[in-house]
PDB file of C-alpha atoms in Angstrom:
ATOM      1  CA  MET A 139     225.793 170.818  57.126  1.00 63.00           C
ATOM      2  CA  LYS A 140     228.656 170.788  59.594  1.00 74.00           C
ATOM      3  CA  TYR A 141     229.836 174.188  58.368  1.00 76.00           C
ATOM      4  CA  TRP A 142     226.380 175.564  58.852  1.00 76.00           C
ATOM      5  CA  VAL A 143     226.345 174.532  62.509  1.00 75.00           C
ATOM      6  CA  ILE A 144     229.818 175.862  63.158  1.00 75.00           C
ATOM      7  CA  GLY A 145     228.897 179.085  61.420  1.00 73.00           C
ATOM      8  CA  LEU A 146     225.803 179.481  63.524  1.00 76.00           C
ATOM      9  CA  ALA A 147     227.660 178.805  66.762  1.00 72.00           C
ATOM     10  CA  LEU A 148     230.326 181.300  65.728  1.00 75.00           C
ATOM     11  CA  ALA A 149     227.731 183.942  64.867  1.00 74.00           C
ATOM     12  CA  GLY A 150     226.084 183.419  68.228  1.00 69.00           C
ATOM     13  CA  ALA A 151     229.386 183.630  70.043  1.00 72.00           C
ATOM     14  CA  LEU A 152     230.171 186.906  68.267  1.00 72.00           C
ATOM     15  CA  ALA A 153     226.727 188.444  68.601  1.00 72.00           C
ATOM     16  CA  LEU A 154     226.258 187.904  72.324  1.00 68.00           C
ATOM     17  CA  PRO A 155     229.216 189.969  73.563  1.00 63.00           C
ATOM     18  CA  ALA A 156     228.287 192.661  71.024  1.00 64.00           C
ATOM     19  CA  CYS A 157     224.890 192.856  72.645  1.00 61.00           C
ATOM     20  CA  VAL A 158     226.429 193.267  76.095  1.00 58.00           C
ATOM     21  CA  THR A 159     228.720 195.979  74.759  1.00 54.00           C
ATOM     22  CA  ILE A 160     225.743 197.943  73.451  1.00 51.00           C
ATOM     23  CA  ASN A 161     224.251 197.866  76.915  1.00 56.00           C
ATOM     24  CA  ILE A 162     227.381 199.368  78.468  1.00 72.00           C
ATOM     25  CA  TYR A 163     227.496 202.259  76.032  1.00 88.00           C
ATOM     26  CA  PHE A 164     225.319 205.283  76.665  1.00 92.00           C
ATOM     27  CA  PRO A 165     221.732 204.659  75.446  1.00 94.00           C
ATOM     28  CA  ALA A 166     221.281 207.906  73.521  1.00 94.00           C
ATOM     29  CA  ALA A 167     217.768 207.186  72.242  1.00 95.00           C
ATOM     30  CA  ALA A 168     216.502 206.207  75.677  1.00 96.00           C
ATOM     31  CA  ALA A 169     218.103 209.307  77.168  1.00 96.00           C
ATOM     32  CA  GLU A 170     216.344 211.524  74.641  1.00 96.00           C
ATOM     33  CA  LYS A 171     213.051 209.872  75.437  1.00 96.00           C
ATOM     34  CA  ALA A 172     213.579 210.369  79.171  1.00 96.00           C
ATOM     35  CA  ALA A 173     214.662 213.985  78.624  1.00 97.00           C
ATOM     36  CA  ASP A 174     211.582 214.719  76.520  1.00 97.00           C
ATOM     37  CA  LYS A 175     209.298 213.322  79.186  1.00 96.00           C
ATOM     38  CA  ILE A 176     210.935 215.331  81.966  1.00 97.00           C
ATOM     39  CA  ILE A 177     210.981 218.559  79.942  1.00 97.00           C
ATOM     40  CA  ASP A 178     207.305 218.114  79.050  1.00 97.00           C
ATOM     41  CA  GLU A 179     206.531 217.804  82.742  1.00 96.00           C
ATOM     42  CA  VAL A 180     208.729 220.651  83.952  1.00 97.00           C
ATOM     43  CA  TRP A 181     207.575 223.069  81.269  1.00 96.00           C
ATOM     44  CA  GLN A 182     204.036 221.639  81.383  1.00 92.00           C
ATOM     45  CA  LEU A 183     203.876 221.013  77.667  1.00 90.00           C
ATOM     46  CA  LYS A 184     201.239 218.612  76.309  1.00 78.00           C
ATOM     47  CA  GLN A 185     198.879 219.572  79.138  1.00 64.00           C
ATOM     48  CA  GLU A 186     195.894 217.926  77.476  1.00 50.00           C
ATOM     49  CA  GLN A 187     197.531 214.581  78.195  1.00 49.00           C
ATOM     50  CA  GLN A 188     198.233 215.312  81.842  1.00 47.00           C
ATOM     51  CA  GLY A 189     195.096 216.245  83.727  1.00 45.00           C
ATOM     52  CA  THR A 190     197.082 216.296  86.967  1.00 47.00           C
ATOM     53  CA  THR A 191     199.143 219.376  86.068  1.00 44.00           C
ATOM     54  CA  SER A 192     196.135 221.696  86.122  1.00 45.00           C
ATOM     55  CA  SER A 193     194.624 220.295  89.322  1.00 44.00           C
ATOM     56  CA  PRO A 194     196.451 222.545  91.856  1.00 46.00           C
ATOM     57  CA  ALA A 195     195.099 225.685  90.218  1.00 44.00           C
ATOM     58  CA  GLU A 196     191.603 224.208  90.104  1.00 44.00           C
ATOM     59  CA  SER A 197     191.617 223.186  93.750  1.00 44.00           C
ATOM     60  CA  THR A 198     192.579 226.688  94.929  1.00 45.00           C
ATOM     61  CA  ALA A 199     189.866 228.202  92.717  1.00 45.00           C
ATOM     62  CA  THR A 200     187.114 225.973  94.045  1.00 45.00           C
ATOM     63  CA  THR A 201     187.892 226.236  97.782  1.00 45.00           C
ATOM     64  CA  PRO A 202     185.315 228.910  98.755  1.00 48.00           C
ATOM     65  CA  ALA A 203     182.388 226.841  97.398  1.00 45.00           C
ATOM     66  CA  PRO A 204     180.802 225.241 100.521  1.00 48.00           C
TER      67      PRO A 204
ATOM     68  CA  MET B  72     225.531 165.920  65.299  1.00 58.00           C
ATOM     69  CA  LYS B  73     221.874 166.234  66.075  1.00 60.00           C
ATOM     70  CA  LYS B  74     222.722 167.226  69.627  1.00 62.00           C
ATOM     71  CA  LEU B  75     225.059 169.923  68.390  1.00 58.00           C
ATOM     72  CA  LEU B  76     222.351 171.302  66.155  1.00 58.00           C
ATOM     73  CA  LEU B  77     219.927 171.373  69.059  1.00 55.00           C
ATOM     74  CA  THR B  78     222.387 173.196  71.301  1.00 58.00           C
ATOM     75  CA  SER B  79     223.112 175.820  68.701  1.00 56.00           C
ATOM     76  CA  LEU B  80     219.380 176.240  68.117  1.00 54.00           C
ATOM     77  CA  MET B  81     218.897 176.759  71.836  1.00 58.00           C
ATOM     78  CA  GLY B  82     221.703 179.273  71.736  1.00 53.00           C
ATOM     79  CA  VAL B  83     219.903 181.207  69.043  1.00 52.00           C
ATOM     80  CA  VAL B  84     216.658 181.155  71.028  1.00 50.00           C
ATOM     81  CA  MET B  85     218.496 182.379  74.121  1.00 55.00           C
ATOM     82  CA  PHE B  86     220.158 185.097  72.105  1.00 53.00           C
ATOM     83  CA  ILE B  87     216.827 186.328  70.744  1.00 50.00           C
ATOM     84  CA  SER B  88     215.193 186.312  74.160  1.00 50.00           C
ATOM     85  CA  SER B  89     218.136 188.139  75.738  1.00 51.00           C
ATOM     86  CA  ALA B  90     217.926 190.728  72.967  1.00 50.00           C
ATOM     87  CA  GLY B  91     214.259 191.151  73.878  1.00 46.00           C
ATOM     88  CA  LEU B  92     215.206 191.660  77.489  1.00 48.00           C
ATOM     89  CA  LEU B  93     217.759 194.295  76.575  1.00 50.00           C
ATOM     90  CA  GLN B  94     215.120 196.008  74.475  1.00 46.00           C
ATOM     91  CA  ALA B  95     212.851 196.097  77.505  1.00 46.00           C
ATOM     92  CA  ALA B  96     215.653 197.560  79.603  1.00 55.00           C
ATOM     93  CA  ALA B  97     216.388 200.222  76.990  1.00 74.00           C
ATOM     94  CA  ASP B  98     214.342 202.819  78.867  1.00 88.00           C
ATOM     95  CA  LEU B  99     216.257 205.015  81.255  1.00 92.00           C
ATOM     96  CA  GLU B 100     215.147 205.023  84.865  1.00 94.00           C
ATOM     97  CA  ALA B 101     213.916 208.513  85.646  1.00 94.00           C
ATOM     98  CA  ASN B 102     211.262 207.944  88.290  1.00 94.00           C
ATOM     99  CA  THR B 103     213.106 207.872  91.591  1.00 96.00           C
ATOM    100  CA  PRO B 104     211.820 210.013  94.498  1.00 97.00           C
ATOM    101  CA  ALA B 105     214.897 212.259  94.183  1.00 97.00           C
ATOM    102  CA  ILE B 106     214.214 212.936  90.497  1.00 98.00           C
ATOM    103  CA  ALA B 107     210.513 213.530  91.188  1.00 97.00           C
ATOM    104  CA  ALA B 108     211.389 216.100  93.865  1.00 98.00           C
ATOM    105  CA  ILE B 109     213.739 217.962  91.508  1.00 98.00           C
ATOM    106  CA  LYS B 110     211.082 217.967  88.773  1.00 97.00           C
ATOM    107  CA  THR B 111     208.467 219.427  91.122  1.00 97.00           C
ATOM    108  CA  SER B 112     210.874 222.114  92.245  1.00 97.00           C
ATOM    109  CA  MET B 113     211.695 223.025  88.638  1.00 98.00           C
ATOM    110  CA  GLN B 114     208.058 222.969  87.621  1.00 97.00           C
ATOM    111  CA  THR B 115     207.132 225.431  90.373  1.00 96.00           C
ATOM    112  CA  ARG B 116     210.011 227.709  89.473  1.00 97.00           C
ATOM    113  CA  HIS B 117     209.133 227.630  85.796  1.00 97.00           C
ATOM    114  CA  ALA B 118     205.888 229.502  86.453  1.00 94.00           C
ATOM    115  CA  GLN B 119     208.003 232.448  87.658  1.00 93.00           C
ATOM    116  CA  MET B 120     210.546 232.168  84.896  1.00 95.00           C
ATOM    117  CA  GLN B 121     208.303 231.945  81.877  1.00 94.00           C
ATOM    118  CA  THR B 122     208.113 235.722  81.449  1.00 94.00           C
ATOM    119  CA  PHE B 123     211.889 235.999  81.768  1.00 96.00           C
ATOM    120  CA  TYR B 124     212.371 233.500  78.953  1.00 97.00           C
ATOM    121  CA  ALA B 125     209.864 235.372  76.808  1.00 96.00           C
ATOM    122  CA  SER B 126     211.428 238.804  77.412  1.00 96.00           C
ATOM    123  CA  GLY B 127     214.926 237.538  76.681  1.00 96.00           C
ATOM    124  CA  ALA B 128     216.146 238.253  80.206  1.00 97.00           C
ATOM    125  CA  ILE B 129     217.307 234.659  80.391  1.00 97.00           C
ATOM    126  CA  GLY B 130     218.163 232.056  77.806  1.00 98.00           C
ATOM    127  CA  LEU B 131     219.151 228.431  77.408  1.00 98.00           C
ATOM    128  CA  THR B 132     222.841 227.676  77.280  1.00 98.00           C
ATOM    129  CA  GLN B 133     224.476 225.151  75.024  1.00 97.00           C
ATOM    130  CA  ASP B 134     225.445 222.942  77.944  1.00 97.00           C
ATOM    131  CA  GLY B 135     221.996 222.312  79.383  1.00 98.00           C
ATOM    132  CA  PHE B 136     221.785 225.212  81.826  1.00 98.00           C
ATOM    133  CA  ILE B 137     220.289 228.703  81.767  1.00 98.00           C
ATOM    134  CA  ALA B 138     221.974 232.081  82.006  1.00 97.00           C
ATOM    135  CA  VAL B 139     221.067 235.747  82.342  1.00 97.00           C
ATOM    136  CA  LYS B 140     221.115 237.122  78.835  1.00 96.00           C
ATOM    137  CA  ASP B 141     219.797 240.638  79.313  1.00 95.00           C
ATOM    138  CA  ALA B 142     219.140 241.762  82.865  1.00 94.00           C
ATOM    139  CA  SER B 143     217.879 245.138  81.622  1.00 95.00           C
ATOM    140  CA  ALA B 144     214.765 243.367  80.291  1.00 93.00           C
ATOM    141  CA  VAL B 145     213.734 242.968  83.931  1.00 93.00           C
ATOM    142  CA  PRO B 146     212.645 245.820  86.241  1.00 92.00           C
ATOM    143  CA  LEU B 147     215.418 246.828  88.633  1.00 92.00           C
ATOM    144  CA  SER B 148     213.426 245.597  91.630  1.00 91.00           C
ATOM    145  CA  GLN B 149     213.276 242.068  90.242  1.00 90.00           C
ATOM    146  CA  ARG B 150     216.888 241.688  89.174  1.00 90.00           C
ATOM    147  CA  GLY B 151     218.092 240.250  92.453  1.00 88.00           C
ATOM    148  CA  GLY B 152     215.328 237.670  92.301  1.00 92.00           C
ATOM    149  CA  LEU B 153     216.244 236.838  88.728  1.00 95.00           C
ATOM    150  CA  ALA B 154     219.824 235.976  89.645  1.00 94.00           C
ATOM    151  CA  GLY B 155     218.570 233.775  92.466  1.00 95.00           C
ATOM    152  CA  LEU B 156     216.143 231.958  90.179  1.00 96.00           C
ATOM    153  CA  VAL B 157     218.873 231.268  87.628  1.00 97.00           C
ATOM    154  CA  LYS B 158     221.200 229.976  90.319  1.00 97.00           C
ATOM    155  CA  ASP B 159     218.540 227.695  91.834  1.00 98.00           C
ATOM    156  CA  GLU B 160     217.429 226.438  88.432  1.00 98.00           C
ATOM    157  CA  ASN B 161     220.980 225.555  87.443  1.00 98.00           C
ATOM    158  CA  SER B 162     221.653 223.713  90.668  1.00 98.00           C
ATOM    159  CA  ASP B 163     218.418 221.739  90.174  1.00 98.00           C
ATOM    160  CA  ARG B 164     219.432 220.930  86.614  1.00 98.00           C
ATOM    161  CA  ALA B 165     222.886 219.767  87.680  1.00 98.00           C
ATOM    162  CA  ARG B 166     221.294 217.560  90.341  1.00 98.00           C
ATOM    163  CA  LEU B 167     218.786 216.221  87.809  1.00 98.00           C
ATOM    164  CA  TYR B 168     221.488 215.090  85.398  1.00 98.00           C
ATOM    165  CA  LYS B 169     223.477 213.546  88.212  1.00 98.00           C
ATOM    166  CA  GLU B 170     220.469 211.755  89.707  1.00 98.00           C
ATOM    167  CA  ILE B 171     219.389 210.226  86.373  1.00 97.00           C
ATOM    168  CA  ALA B 172     222.902 208.890  85.802  1.00 97.00           C
ATOM    169  CA  ALA B 173     223.027 207.512  89.349  1.00 97.00           C
ATOM    170  CA  ALA B 174     219.525 205.988  89.116  1.00 97.00           C
ATOM    171  CA  ASN B 175     220.692 203.952  86.136  1.00 96.00           C
ATOM    172  CA  GLY B 176     223.832 202.755  87.870  1.00 95.00           C
ATOM    173  CA  HIS B 177     226.116 204.723  85.555  1.00 95.00           C
ATOM    174  CA  PRO B 178     227.326 207.926  87.251  1.00 95.00           C
ATOM    175  CA  GLU B 179     229.720 208.361  84.325  1.00 95.00           C
ATOM    176  CA  TRP B 180     226.728 209.013  82.043  1.00 96.00           C
ATOM    177  CA  GLN B 181     226.097 212.384  83.723  1.00 97.00           C
ATOM    178  CA  GLY B 182     227.874 214.386  81.032  1.00 97.00           C
ATOM    179  CA  GLU B 183     226.094 212.608  78.199  1.00 97.00           C
ATOM    180  CA  ILE B 184     222.726 212.985  79.909  1.00 98.00           C
ATOM    181  CA  GLN B 185     223.490 216.684  80.338  1.00 98.00           C
ATOM    182  CA  SER B 186     224.300 217.144  76.646  1.00 97.00           C
ATOM    183  CA  THR B 187     221.187 215.173  75.651  1.00 98.00           C
ATOM    184  CA  PHE B 188     219.094 217.514  77.780  1.00 98.00           C
ATOM    185  CA  ALA B 189     220.914 220.550  76.398  1.00 98.00           C
ATOM    186  CA  GLY B 190     219.683 219.736  72.909  1.00 97.00           C
ATOM    187  CA  ARG B 191     216.178 218.827  73.995  1.00 98.00           C
ATOM    188  CA  TRP B 192     215.624 221.969  76.118  1.00 98.00           C
ATOM    189  CA  ILE B 193     216.459 224.093  73.071  1.00 98.00           C
ATOM    190  CA  ASP B 194     214.359 221.961  70.699  1.00 97.00           C
ATOM    191  CA  LYS B 195     211.353 222.254  72.965  1.00 97.00           C
ATOM    192  CA  ALA B 196     211.792 225.955  73.782  1.00 97.00           C
ATOM    193  CA  GLN B 197     208.997 228.276  72.737  1.00 96.00           C
ATOM    194  CA  ALA B 198     209.334 230.608  69.780  1.00 97.00           C
ATOM    195  CA  GLY B 199     210.907 233.882  70.869  1.00 97.00           C
ATOM    196  CA  TRP B 200     213.051 232.337  73.595  1.00 98.00           C
ATOM    197  CA  PHE B 201     216.801 232.734  73.419  1.00 98.00           C
ATOM    198  CA  TYR B 202     219.407 230.000  73.295  1.00 98.00           C
ATOM    199  CA  GLN B 203     223.154 229.949  73.007  1.00 97.00           C
ATOM    200  CA  ARG B 204     225.136 228.501  70.155  1.00 95.00           C
ATOM    201  CA  ASP B 205     228.915 228.849  69.918  1.00 94.00           C
ATOM    202  CA  GLY B 206     228.801 231.620  72.484  1.00 90.00           C
ATOM    203  CA  ALA B 207     226.227 233.726  70.609  1.00 96.00           C
ATOM    204  CA  TRP B 208     222.605 234.234  71.617  1.00 97.00           C
ATOM    205  CA  LEU B 209     220.045 233.235  69.004  1.00 97.00           C
ATOM    206  CA  LYS B 210     216.295 233.755  69.044  1.00 97.00           C
ATOM    207  CA  LYS B 211     214.050 230.795  68.372  1.00 95.00           C
TER     208      LYS B 211
END
């Protein structure tokens, strides 16, 4: 029983700094996600999901209406 | 003994919740006004550059930038403009990588962000566009 508690405390003590270390290192997966999002926007890929990207063209086309 | 058990249990709970917090913070900040401005500038420029990518006049480099690959694919009258576009695009890209690193409080991440982008630009490039690998131009 006592060993179990000590073991748990030790595991916790070891795991916590490891977690902090991960946060200091470069988050590669998050960076890829951010890059994908930016590239999609800059190159206007996946336009069906972003109605806003086509709006400037539409607004110039509809100006002579009234 | 019981108290010790309770404390260690609390420790475990705290550890799990802190892990959850880190998970939530795992997204990179990429929505600052500076980054948005760079994106808009690049988006506008891309409309002009799309034909140059398609004709092979320009291509994606291995380090996350673009370069003139074959200026002769562009009419003589447009070549000056092409060089300007490439220069402006590359300075926007350099600023983008720098701004993302800065926005996340880790300026030293700039190089890694740049190499992440380098791979993703090429992965997302359209078929027929050119990209550089080990100094050679390859067609997607």
